[in-house]
Amino acid sequence: KALKGIQEAASKILDGLQKEHKDAQELNAQHRALIDELASIPLDKDKPRTPEQKQVLAEAINSIESIPSKEYRSSDWYLLGMQAFDQGKYGIAIEHFSRAADIAESPADMAQALVNKGVALSQLQRSEEEIAVYDEVVKRYGDAPEAALREQVTKARAAAILTQSGGGYELGTDRDGIFQQHITLTNA
């Protein structure tokens, strides 16, 4: 009887632990989805993040900063770059996006990090470097068939055109309109 009681108690504990583990996995998946959503939002100094997005980014940064920087993944450097950009620390953002691109886990991640590096360079009016970064994206991925890469190539081309025309890569409505026109022309 004593053994049966111990087995039942252990079974209840195990069931409870499995439920907690499942709940934690679901929360982690929801958190990861929010981080992915956050990472997909274009950098824009004129359109601040929502309070929920800021909270998710802050939580992600706290989690990242709890590990040694030598263990950072590309996505960690990318999020740190986003935070620095949001804080107006464009030089730091450039460094973080460069590191993200250097160790990117996929071509799409590399292209996105490079495009955002270009956006940060534009904020410092470093036009030649900005255009060189956009040109690198086009050179590497200009013929790629994947939608995520095509999007980044289109952004890079549009940004380079704006910068070369002397308008700079201004963030906001004008850029969005030109970007949409470029997509229309590219897809025609």
mmCIF file of the C-alpha atoms, coordinates in Angstrom:
data_MODEL
# 
_entry.id   MODEL 
# 
loop_
_atom_site.group_PDB 
_atom_site.id 
_atom_site.type_symbol 
_atom_site.label_atom_id 
_atom_site.label_alt_id 
_atom_site.label_comp_id 
_atom_site.label_asym_id 
_atom_site.label_entity_id 
_atom_site.label_seq_id 
_atom_site.pdbx_PDB_ins_code 
_atom_site.Cartn_x 
_atom_site.Cartn_y 
_atom_site.Cartn_z 
_atom_site.occupancy 
_atom_site.B_iso_or_equiv 
_atom_site.pdbx_formal_charge 
_atom_site.auth_seq_id 
_atom_site.auth_comp_id 
_atom_site.auth_asym_id 
_atom_site.auth_atom_id 
_atom_site.pdbx_PDB_model_num 
ATOM 1   C CA . LYS A 1 1   ? 0.000  0.000  0.000   1.00 0.00 ? 1   LYS A CA 1 
ATOM 2   C CA . ALA A 1 2   ? 2.766  2.432  0.876   1.00 0.00 ? 2   ALA A CA 1 
ATOM 3   C CA . LEU A 1 3   ? 4.458  1.806  -2.473  1.00 0.00 ? 3   LEU A CA 1 
ATOM 4   C CA . LYS A 1 4   ? 1.184  2.339  -4.328  1.00 0.00 ? 4   LYS A CA 1 
ATOM 5   C CA . GLY A 1 5   ? 0.660  5.637  -2.475  1.00 0.00 ? 5   GLY A CA 1 
ATOM 6   C CA . ILE A 1 6   ? 4.151  6.789  -3.390  1.00 0.00 ? 6   ILE A CA 1 
ATOM 7   C CA . GLN A 1 7   ? 3.565  5.836  -7.040  1.00 0.00 ? 7   GLN A CA 1 
ATOM 8   C CA . GLU A 1 8   ? 0.284  7.776  -7.127  1.00 0.00 ? 8   GLU A CA 1 
ATOM 9   C CA . ALA A 1 9   ? 1.911  10.825 -5.528  1.00 0.00 ? 9   ALA A CA 1 
ATOM 10  C CA . ALA A 1 10  ? 4.836  10.623 -7.957  1.00 0.00 ? 10  ALA A CA 1 
ATOM 11  C CA . SER A 1 11  ? 2.398  10.266 -10.857 1.00 0.00 ? 11  SER A CA 1 
ATOM 12  C CA . LYS A 1 12  ? 0.524  13.406 -9.752  1.00 0.00 ? 12  LYS A CA 1 
ATOM 13  C CA . ILE A 1 13  ? 3.767  15.325 -9.416  1.00 0.00 ? 13  ILE A CA 1 
ATOM 14  C CA . LEU A 1 14  ? 4.902  14.126 -12.844 1.00 0.00 ? 14  LEU A CA 1 
ATOM 15  C CA . ASP A 1 15  ? 1.548  15.117 -14.401 1.00 0.00 ? 15  ASP A CA 1 
ATOM 16  C CA . GLY A 1 16  ? 1.839  18.549 -12.804 1.00 0.00 ? 16  GLY A CA 1 
ATOM 17  C CA . LEU A 1 17  ? 5.393  18.991 -14.081 1.00 0.00 ? 17  LEU A CA 1 
ATOM 18  C CA . GLN A 1 18  ? 4.377  17.901 -17.580 1.00 0.00 ? 18  GLN A CA 1 
ATOM 19  C CA . LYS A 1 19  ? 1.514  20.423 -17.565 1.00 0.00 ? 19  LYS A CA 1 
ATOM 20  C CA . GLU A 1 20  ? 3.838  23.193 -16.362 1.00 0.00 ? 20  GLU A CA 1 
ATOM 21  C CA . HIS A 1 21  ? 6.353  22.214 -19.041 1.00 0.00 ? 21  HIS A CA 1 
ATOM 22  C CA . LYS A 1 22  ? 3.660  22.322 -21.729 1.00 0.00 ? 22  LYS A CA 1 
ATOM 23  C CA . ASP A 1 23  ? 2.419  25.703 -20.449 1.00 0.00 ? 23  ASP A CA 1 
ATOM 24  C CA . ALA A 1 24  ? 5.981  27.052 -20.465 1.00 0.00 ? 24  ALA A CA 1 
ATOM 25  C CA . GLN A 1 25  ? 6.481  25.820 -24.031 1.00 0.00 ? 25  GLN A CA 1 
ATOM 26  C CA . GLU A 1 26  ? 3.257  27.535 -25.138 1.00 0.00 ? 26  GLU A CA 1 
ATOM 27  C CA . LEU A 1 27  ? 4.300  30.794 -23.468 1.00 0.00 ? 27  LEU A CA 1 
ATOM 28  C CA . ASN A 1 28  ? 7.738  30.523 -25.047 1.00 0.00 ? 28  ASN A CA 1 
ATOM 29  C CA . ALA A 1 29  ? 6.137  29.961 -28.464 1.00 0.00 ? 29  ALA A CA 1 
ATOM 30  C CA . GLN A 1 30  ? 3.871  32.993 -27.959 1.00 0.00 ? 30  GLN A CA 1 
ATOM 31  C CA . HIS A 1 31  ? 6.845  35.087 -26.832 1.00 0.00 ? 31  HIS A CA 1 
ATOM 32  C CA . ARG A 1 32  ? 8.917  33.924 -29.822 1.00 0.00 ? 32  ARG A CA 1 
ATOM 33  C CA . ALA A 1 33  ? 6.008  34.807 -32.139 1.00 0.00 ? 33  ALA A CA 1 
ATOM 34  C CA . LEU A 1 34  ? 5.864  38.320 -30.659 1.00 0.00 ? 34  LEU A CA 1 
ATOM 35  C CA . ILE A 1 35  ? 9.635  38.688 -31.069 1.00 0.00 ? 35  ILE A CA 1 
ATOM 36  C CA . ASP A 1 36  ? 9.381  37.490 -34.678 1.00 0.00 ? 36  ASP A CA 1 
ATOM 37  C CA . GLU A 1 37  ? 6.572  39.982 -35.284 1.00 0.00 ? 37  GLU A CA 1 
ATOM 38  C CA . LEU A 1 38  ? 8.667  42.701 -33.692 1.00 0.00 ? 38  LEU A CA 1 
ATOM 39  C CA . ALA A 1 39  ? 11.663 41.828 -35.857 1.00 0.00 ? 39  ALA A CA 1 
ATOM 40  C CA . SER A 1 40  ? 9.519  42.018 -38.994 1.00 0.00 ? 40  SER A CA 1 
ATOM 41  C CA . ILE A 1 41  ? 8.463  45.623 -38.319 1.00 0.00 ? 41  ILE A CA 1 
ATOM 42  C CA . PRO A 1 42  ? 10.629 48.010 -40.353 1.00 0.00 ? 42  PRO A CA 1 
ATOM 43  C CA . LEU A 1 43  ? 12.892 50.398 -38.513 1.00 0.00 ? 43  LEU A CA 1 
ATOM 44  C CA . ASP A 1 44  ? 11.262 53.791 -38.408 1.00 0.00 ? 44  ASP A CA 1 
ATOM 45  C CA . LYS A 1 45  ? 12.296 56.565 -36.067 1.00 0.00 ? 45  LYS A CA 1 
ATOM 46  C CA . ASP A 1 46  ? 9.040  58.383 -36.811 1.00 0.00 ? 46  ASP A CA 1 
ATOM 47  C CA . LYS A 1 47  ? 6.780  55.457 -35.891 1.00 0.00 ? 47  LYS A CA 1 
ATOM 48  C CA . PRO A 1 48  ? 7.614  54.347 -32.364 1.00 0.00 ? 48  PRO A CA 1 
ATOM 49  C CA . ARG A 1 49  ? 6.845  50.835 -31.258 1.00 0.00 ? 49  ARG A CA 1 
ATOM 50  C CA . THR A 1 50  ? 3.642  50.079 -29.383 1.00 0.00 ? 50  THR A CA 1 
ATOM 51  C CA . PRO A 1 51  ? 3.863  49.579 -25.607 1.00 0.00 ? 51  PRO A CA 1 
ATOM 52  C CA . GLU A 1 52  ? 3.426  45.812 -26.126 1.00 0.00 ? 52  GLU A CA 1 
ATOM 53  C CA . GLN A 1 53  ? 6.240  45.747 -28.687 1.00 0.00 ? 53  GLN A CA 1 
ATOM 54  C CA . LYS A 1 54  ? 8.477  47.764 -26.365 1.00 0.00 ? 54  LYS A CA 1 
ATOM 55  C CA . GLN A 1 55  ? 7.719  45.326 -23.525 1.00 0.00 ? 55  GLN A CA 1 
ATOM 56  C CA . VAL A 1 56  ? 8.532  42.288 -25.674 1.00 0.00 ? 56  VAL A CA 1 
ATOM 57  C CA . LEU A 1 57  ? 11.762 43.896 -26.881 1.00 0.00 ? 57  LEU A CA 1 
ATOM 58  C CA . ALA A 1 58  ? 12.758 44.832 -23.312 1.00 0.00 ? 58  ALA A CA 1 
ATOM 59  C CA . GLU A 1 59  ? 12.101 41.272 -22.118 1.00 0.00 ? 59  GLU A CA 1 
ATOM 60  C CA . ALA A 1 60  ? 14.074 39.838 -25.020 1.00 0.00 ? 60  ALA A CA 1 
ATOM 61  C CA . ILE A 1 61  ? 16.981 42.204 -24.335 1.00 0.00 ? 61  ILE A CA 1 
ATOM 62  C CA . ASN A 1 62  ? 16.981 41.255 -20.642 1.00 0.00 ? 62  ASN A CA 1 
ATOM 63  C CA . SER A 1 63  ? 17.098 37.600 -21.616 1.00 0.00 ? 63  SER A CA 1 
ATOM 64  C CA . ILE A 1 64  ? 19.901 38.213 -24.117 1.00 0.00 ? 64  ILE A CA 1 
ATOM 65  C CA . GLU A 1 65  ? 21.971 40.227 -21.678 1.00 0.00 ? 65  GLU A CA 1 
ATOM 66  C CA . SER A 1 66  ? 21.875 37.358 -19.179 1.00 0.00 ? 66  SER A CA 1 
ATOM 67  C CA . ILE A 1 67  ? 24.206 35.313 -21.394 1.00 0.00 ? 67  ILE A CA 1 
ATOM 68  C CA . PRO A 1 68  ? 27.816 36.036 -22.410 1.00 0.00 ? 68  PRO A CA 1 
ATOM 69  C CA . SER A 1 69  ? 28.054 38.033 -25.654 1.00 0.00 ? 69  SER A CA 1 
ATOM 70  C CA . LYS A 1 70  ? 30.293 35.365 -27.200 1.00 0.00 ? 70  LYS A CA 1 
ATOM 71  C CA . GLU A 1 71  ? 27.226 33.089 -27.125 1.00 0.00 ? 71  GLU A CA 1 
ATOM 72  C CA . TYR A 1 72  ? 24.898 35.566 -28.877 1.00 0.00 ? 72  TYR A CA 1 
ATOM 73  C CA . ARG A 1 73  ? 23.109 34.325 -31.973 1.00 0.00 ? 73  ARG A CA 1 
ATOM 74  C CA . SER A 1 74  ? 22.360 36.429 -35.027 1.00 0.00 ? 74  SER A CA 1 
ATOM 75  C CA . SER A 1 75  ? 18.836 37.116 -33.765 1.00 0.00 ? 75  SER A CA 1 
ATOM 76  C CA . ASP A 1 76  ? 20.263 38.389 -30.466 1.00 0.00 ? 76  ASP A CA 1 
ATOM 77  C CA . TRP A 1 77  ? 22.525 40.885 -32.225 1.00 0.00 ? 77  TRP A CA 1 
ATOM 78  C CA . TYR A 1 78  ? 19.600 41.863 -34.452 1.00 0.00 ? 78  TYR A CA 1 
ATOM 79  C CA . LEU A 1 79  ? 17.347 42.649 -31.476 1.00 0.00 ? 79  LEU A CA 1 
ATOM 80  C CA . LEU A 1 80  ? 20.147 44.591 -29.794 1.00 0.00 ? 80  LEU A CA 1 
ATOM 81  C CA . GLY A 1 81  ? 20.475 46.564 -33.039 1.00 0.00 ? 81  GLY A CA 1 
ATOM 82  C CA . MET A 1 82  ? 16.761 47.313 -33.003 1.00 0.00 ? 82  MET A CA 1 
ATOM 83  C CA . GLN A 1 83  ? 16.979 48.545 -29.435 1.00 0.00 ? 83  GLN A CA 1 
ATOM 84  C CA . ALA A 1 84  ? 19.972 50.776 -30.204 1.00 0.00 ? 84  ALA A CA 1 
ATOM 85  C CA . PHE A 1 85  ? 18.189 52.181 -33.275 1.00 0.00 ? 85  PHE A CA 1 
ATOM 86  C CA . ASP A 1 86  ? 15.053 52.903 -31.232 1.00 0.00 ? 86  ASP A CA 1 
ATOM 87  C CA . GLN A 1 87  ? 17.240 54.766 -28.717 1.00 0.00 ? 87  GLN A CA 1 
ATOM 88  C CA . GLY A 1 88  ? 18.863 56.841 -31.464 1.00 0.00 ? 88  GLY A CA 1 
ATOM 89  C CA . LYS A 1 89  ? 22.219 55.098 -30.950 1.00 0.00 ? 89  LYS A CA 1 
ATOM 90  C CA . TYR A 1 90  ? 22.787 54.548 -34.658 1.00 0.00 ? 90  TYR A CA 1 
ATOM 91  C CA . GLY A 1 91  ? 26.510 53.769 -34.451 1.00 0.00 ? 91  GLY A CA 1 
ATOM 92  C CA . ILE A 1 92  ? 25.838 50.981 -31.989 1.00 0.00 ? 92  ILE A CA 1 
ATOM 93  C CA . ALA A 1 93  ? 22.915 49.777 -34.116 1.00 0.00 ? 93  ALA A CA 1 
ATOM 94  C CA . ILE A 1 94  ? 25.266 49.556 -37.116 1.00 0.00 ? 94  ILE A CA 1 
ATOM 95  C CA . GLU A 1 95  ? 27.710 47.413 -35.119 1.00 0.00 ? 95  GLU A CA 1 
ATOM 96  C CA . HIS A 1 96  ? 24.942 45.106 -33.902 1.00 0.00 ? 96  HIS A CA 1 
ATOM 97  C CA . PHE A 1 97  ? 23.368 44.699 -37.353 1.00 0.00 ? 97  PHE A CA 1 
ATOM 98  C CA . SER A 1 98  ? 26.840 43.961 -38.769 1.00 0.00 ? 98  SER A CA 1 
ATOM 99  C CA . ARG A 1 99  ? 27.381 41.235 -36.203 1.00 0.00 ? 99  ARG A CA 1 
ATOM 100 C CA . ALA A 1 100 ? 23.905 39.838 -36.905 1.00 0.00 ? 100 ALA A CA 1 
ATOM 101 C CA . ALA A 1 101 ? 24.710 39.691 -40.630 1.00 0.00 ? 101 ALA A CA 1 
ATOM 102 C CA . ASP A 1 102 ? 28.131 38.123 -40.021 1.00 0.00 ? 102 ASP A CA 1 
ATOM 103 C CA . ILE A 1 103 ? 26.653 35.121 -38.195 1.00 0.00 ? 103 ILE A CA 1 
ATOM 104 C CA . ALA A 1 104 ? 23.190 35.012 -39.778 1.00 0.00 ? 104 ALA A CA 1 
ATOM 105 C CA . GLU A 1 105 ? 21.552 31.614 -39.764 1.00 0.00 ? 105 GLU A CA 1 
ATOM 106 C CA . SER A 1 106 ? 19.896 32.172 -43.156 1.00 0.00 ? 106 SER A CA 1 
ATOM 107 C CA . PRO A 1 107 ? 20.307 34.363 -46.217 1.00 0.00 ? 107 PRO A CA 1 
ATOM 108 C CA . ALA A 1 108 ? 17.019 36.139 -45.378 1.00 0.00 ? 108 ALA A CA 1 
ATOM 109 C CA . ASP A 1 109 ? 18.318 36.995 -41.890 1.00 0.00 ? 109 ASP A CA 1 
ATOM 110 C CA . MET A 1 110 ? 21.563 38.295 -43.380 1.00 0.00 ? 110 MET A CA 1 
ATOM 111 C CA . ALA A 1 111 ? 19.749 40.425 -45.950 1.00 0.00 ? 111 ALA A CA 1 
ATOM 112 C CA . GLN A 1 112 ? 17.412 41.906 -43.336 1.00 0.00 ? 112 GLN A CA 1 
ATOM 113 C CA . ALA A 1 113 ? 20.300 42.738 -41.005 1.00 0.00 ? 113 ALA A CA 1 
ATOM 114 C CA . LEU A 1 114 ? 22.198 44.402 -43.865 1.00 0.00 ? 114 LEU A CA 1 
ATOM 115 C CA . VAL A 1 115 ? 19.197 46.463 -44.962 1.00 0.00 ? 115 VAL A CA 1 
ATOM 116 C CA . ASN A 1 116 ? 18.704 47.650 -41.385 1.00 0.00 ? 116 ASN A CA 1 
ATOM 117 C CA . LYS A 1 117 ? 22.417 48.448 -41.158 1.00 0.00 ? 117 LYS A CA 1 
ATOM 118 C CA . GLY A 1 118 ? 21.888 50.635 -44.226 1.00 0.00 ? 118 GLY A CA 1 
ATOM 119 C CA . VAL A 1 119 ? 18.931 52.367 -42.583 1.00 0.00 ? 119 VAL A CA 1 
ATOM 120 C CA . ALA A 1 120 ? 21.068 53.099 -39.502 1.00 0.00 ? 120 ALA A CA 1 
ATOM 121 C CA . LEU A 1 121 ? 23.884 54.398 -41.729 1.00 0.00 ? 121 LEU A CA 1 
ATOM 122 C CA . SER A 1 122 ? 21.375 56.739 -43.375 1.00 0.00 ? 122 SER A CA 1 
ATOM 123 C CA . GLN A 1 123 ? 20.543 58.236 -39.995 1.00 0.00 ? 123 GLN A CA 1 
ATOM 124 C CA . LEU A 1 124 ? 24.209 59.196 -39.648 1.00 0.00 ? 124 LEU A CA 1 
ATOM 125 C CA . GLN A 1 125 ? 24.255 60.532 -43.236 1.00 0.00 ? 125 GLN A CA 1 
ATOM 126 C CA . ARG A 1 126 ? 26.960 58.048 -44.239 1.00 0.00 ? 126 ARG A CA 1 
ATOM 127 C CA . SER A 1 127 ? 25.585 57.768 -47.777 1.00 0.00 ? 127 SER A CA 1 
ATOM 128 C CA . GLU A 1 128 ? 28.516 56.020 -49.472 1.00 0.00 ? 128 GLU A CA 1 
ATOM 129 C CA . GLU A 1 129 ? 28.591 53.254 -46.868 1.00 0.00 ? 129 GLU A CA 1 
ATOM 130 C CA . GLU A 1 130 ? 24.802 53.032 -46.923 1.00 0.00 ? 130 GLU A CA 1 
ATOM 131 C CA . ILE A 1 131 ? 24.726 52.541 -50.700 1.00 0.00 ? 131 ILE A CA 1 
ATOM 132 C CA . ALA A 1 132 ? 27.554 49.979 -50.492 1.00 0.00 ? 132 ALA A CA 1 
ATOM 133 C CA . VAL A 1 133 ? 25.495 47.942 -48.006 1.00 0.00 ? 133 VAL A CA 1 
ATOM 134 C CA . TYR A 1 134 ? 22.410 48.072 -50.218 1.00 0.00 ? 134 TYR A CA 1 
ATOM 135 C CA . ASP A 1 135 ? 24.517 47.133 -53.245 1.00 0.00 ? 135 ASP A CA 1 
ATOM 136 C CA . GLU A 1 136 ? 25.845 44.126 -51.310 1.00 0.00 ? 136 GLU A CA 1 
ATOM 137 C CA . VAL A 1 137 ? 22.287 42.921 -50.666 1.00 0.00 ? 137 VAL A CA 1 
ATOM 138 C CA . VAL A 1 138 ? 21.401 43.299 -54.346 1.00 0.00 ? 138 VAL A CA 1 
ATOM 139 C CA . LYS A 1 139 ? 24.628 41.611 -55.489 1.00 0.00 ? 139 LYS A CA 1 
ATOM 140 C CA . ARG A 1 140 ? 24.207 38.639 -53.142 1.00 0.00 ? 140 ARG A CA 1 
ATOM 141 C CA . TYR A 1 141 ? 20.473 38.100 -53.430 1.00 0.00 ? 141 TYR A CA 1 
ATOM 142 C CA . GLY A 1 142 ? 19.282 39.977 -56.519 1.00 0.00 ? 142 GLY A CA 1 
ATOM 143 C CA . ASP A 1 143 ? 18.391 36.762 -58.348 1.00 0.00 ? 143 ASP A CA 1 
ATOM 144 C CA . ALA A 1 144 ? 17.055 34.862 -55.336 1.00 0.00 ? 144 ALA A CA 1 
ATOM 145 C CA . PRO A 1 145 ? 13.576 33.400 -55.828 1.00 0.00 ? 145 PRO A CA 1 
ATOM 146 C CA . GLU A 1 146 ? 12.572 33.376 -52.131 1.00 0.00 ? 146 GLU A CA 1 
ATOM 147 C CA . ALA A 1 147 ? 9.942  35.964 -51.200 1.00 0.00 ? 147 ALA A CA 1 
ATOM 148 C CA . ALA A 1 148 ? 11.772 37.086 -48.041 1.00 0.00 ? 148 ALA A CA 1 
ATOM 149 C CA . LEU A 1 149 ? 14.939 37.755 -50.028 1.00 0.00 ? 149 LEU A CA 1 
ATOM 150 C CA . ARG A 1 150 ? 13.062 39.470 -52.860 1.00 0.00 ? 150 ARG A CA 1 
ATOM 151 C CA . GLU A 1 151 ? 11.502 41.812 -50.298 1.00 0.00 ? 151 GLU A CA 1 
ATOM 152 C CA . GLN A 1 152 ? 14.897 42.753 -48.844 1.00 0.00 ? 152 GLN A CA 1 
ATOM 153 C CA . VAL A 1 153 ? 16.397 43.224 -52.330 1.00 0.00 ? 153 VAL A CA 1 
ATOM 154 C CA . THR A 1 154 ? 13.498 45.503 -53.256 1.00 0.00 ? 154 THR A CA 1 
ATOM 155 C CA . LYS A 1 155 ? 13.976 47.520 -50.067 1.00 0.00 ? 155 LYS A CA 1 
ATOM 156 C CA . ALA A 1 156 ? 17.708 47.780 -50.754 1.00 0.00 ? 156 ALA A CA 1 
ATOM 157 C CA . ARG A 1 157 ? 17.160 48.915 -54.352 1.00 0.00 ? 157 ARG A CA 1 
ATOM 158 C CA . ALA A 1 158 ? 14.543 51.488 -53.350 1.00 0.00 ? 158 ALA A CA 1 
ATOM 159 C CA . ALA A 1 159 ? 16.714 52.819 -50.528 1.00 0.00 ? 159 ALA A CA 1 
ATOM 160 C CA . ALA A 1 160 ? 19.765 53.061 -52.788 1.00 0.00 ? 160 ALA A CA 1 
ATOM 161 C CA . ILE A 1 161 ? 17.753 54.969 -55.416 1.00 0.00 ? 161 ILE A CA 1 
ATOM 162 C CA . LEU A 1 162 ? 16.511 57.411 -52.794 1.00 0.00 ? 162 LEU A CA 1 
ATOM 163 C CA . THR A 1 163 ? 19.967 57.929 -51.346 1.00 0.00 ? 163 THR A CA 1 
ATOM 164 C CA . GLN A 1 164 ? 21.610 58.336 -54.763 1.00 0.00 ? 164 GLN A CA 1 
ATOM 165 C CA . SER A 1 165 ? 18.968 60.877 -55.760 1.00 0.00 ? 165 SER A CA 1 
ATOM 166 C CA . GLY A 1 166 ? 20.039 62.987 -52.808 1.00 0.00 ? 166 GLY A CA 1 
ATOM 167 C CA . GLY A 1 167 ? 16.851 62.442 -50.865 1.00 0.00 ? 167 GLY A CA 1 
ATOM 168 C CA . GLY A 1 168 ? 18.395 60.049 -48.409 1.00 0.00 ? 168 GLY A CA 1 
ATOM 169 C CA . TYR A 1 169 ? 16.530 57.095 -47.052 1.00 0.00 ? 169 TYR A CA 1 
ATOM 170 C CA . GLU A 1 170 ? 13.935 59.053 -45.151 1.00 0.00 ? 170 GLU A CA 1 
ATOM 171 C CA . LEU A 1 171 ? 11.763 56.870 -43.012 1.00 0.00 ? 171 LEU A CA 1 
ATOM 172 C CA . GLY A 1 172 ? 8.028  57.221 -43.146 1.00 0.00 ? 172 GLY A CA 1 
ATOM 173 C CA . THR A 1 173 ? 5.277  57.869 -45.659 1.00 0.00 ? 173 THR A CA 1 
ATOM 174 C CA . ASP A 1 174 ? 7.417  59.111 -48.570 1.00 0.00 ? 174 ASP A CA 1 
ATOM 175 C CA . ARG A 1 175 ? 9.657  56.075 -48.373 1.00 0.00 ? 175 ARG A CA 1 
ATOM 176 C CA . ASP A 1 176 ? 6.677  53.752 -48.146 1.00 0.00 ? 176 ASP A CA 1 
ATOM 177 C CA . GLY A 1 177 ? 5.141  55.274 -51.277 1.00 0.00 ? 177 GLY A CA 1 
ATOM 178 C CA . ILE A 1 178 ? 8.367  55.009 -53.257 1.00 0.00 ? 178 ILE A CA 1 
ATOM 179 C CA . PHE A 1 179 ? 8.919  51.484 -51.948 1.00 0.00 ? 179 PHE A CA 1 
ATOM 180 C CA . GLN A 1 180 ? 5.433  50.467 -53.112 1.00 0.00 ? 180 GLN A CA 1 
ATOM 181 C CA . GLN A 1 181 ? 6.026  52.077 -56.528 1.00 0.00 ? 181 GLN A CA 1 
ATOM 182 C CA . HIS A 1 182 ? 9.310  50.166 -56.838 1.00 0.00 ? 182 HIS A CA 1 
ATOM 183 C CA . ILE A 1 183 ? 7.559  46.899 -55.941 1.00 0.00 ? 183 ILE A CA 1 
ATOM 184 C CA . THR A 1 184 ? 4.893  47.593 -58.561 1.00 0.00 ? 184 THR A CA 1 
ATOM 185 C CA . LEU A 1 185 ? 7.523  48.297 -61.226 1.00 0.00 ? 185 LEU A CA 1 
ATOM 186 C CA . THR A 1 186 ? 9.632  45.289 -60.195 1.00 0.00 ? 186 THR A CA 1 
ATOM 187 C CA . ASN A 1 187 ? 6.659  42.912 -60.305 1.00 0.00 ? 187 ASN A CA 1 
ATOM 188 C CA . ALA A 1 188 ? 5.297  44.277 -63.588 1.00 0.00 ? 188 ALA A CA 1 
# 
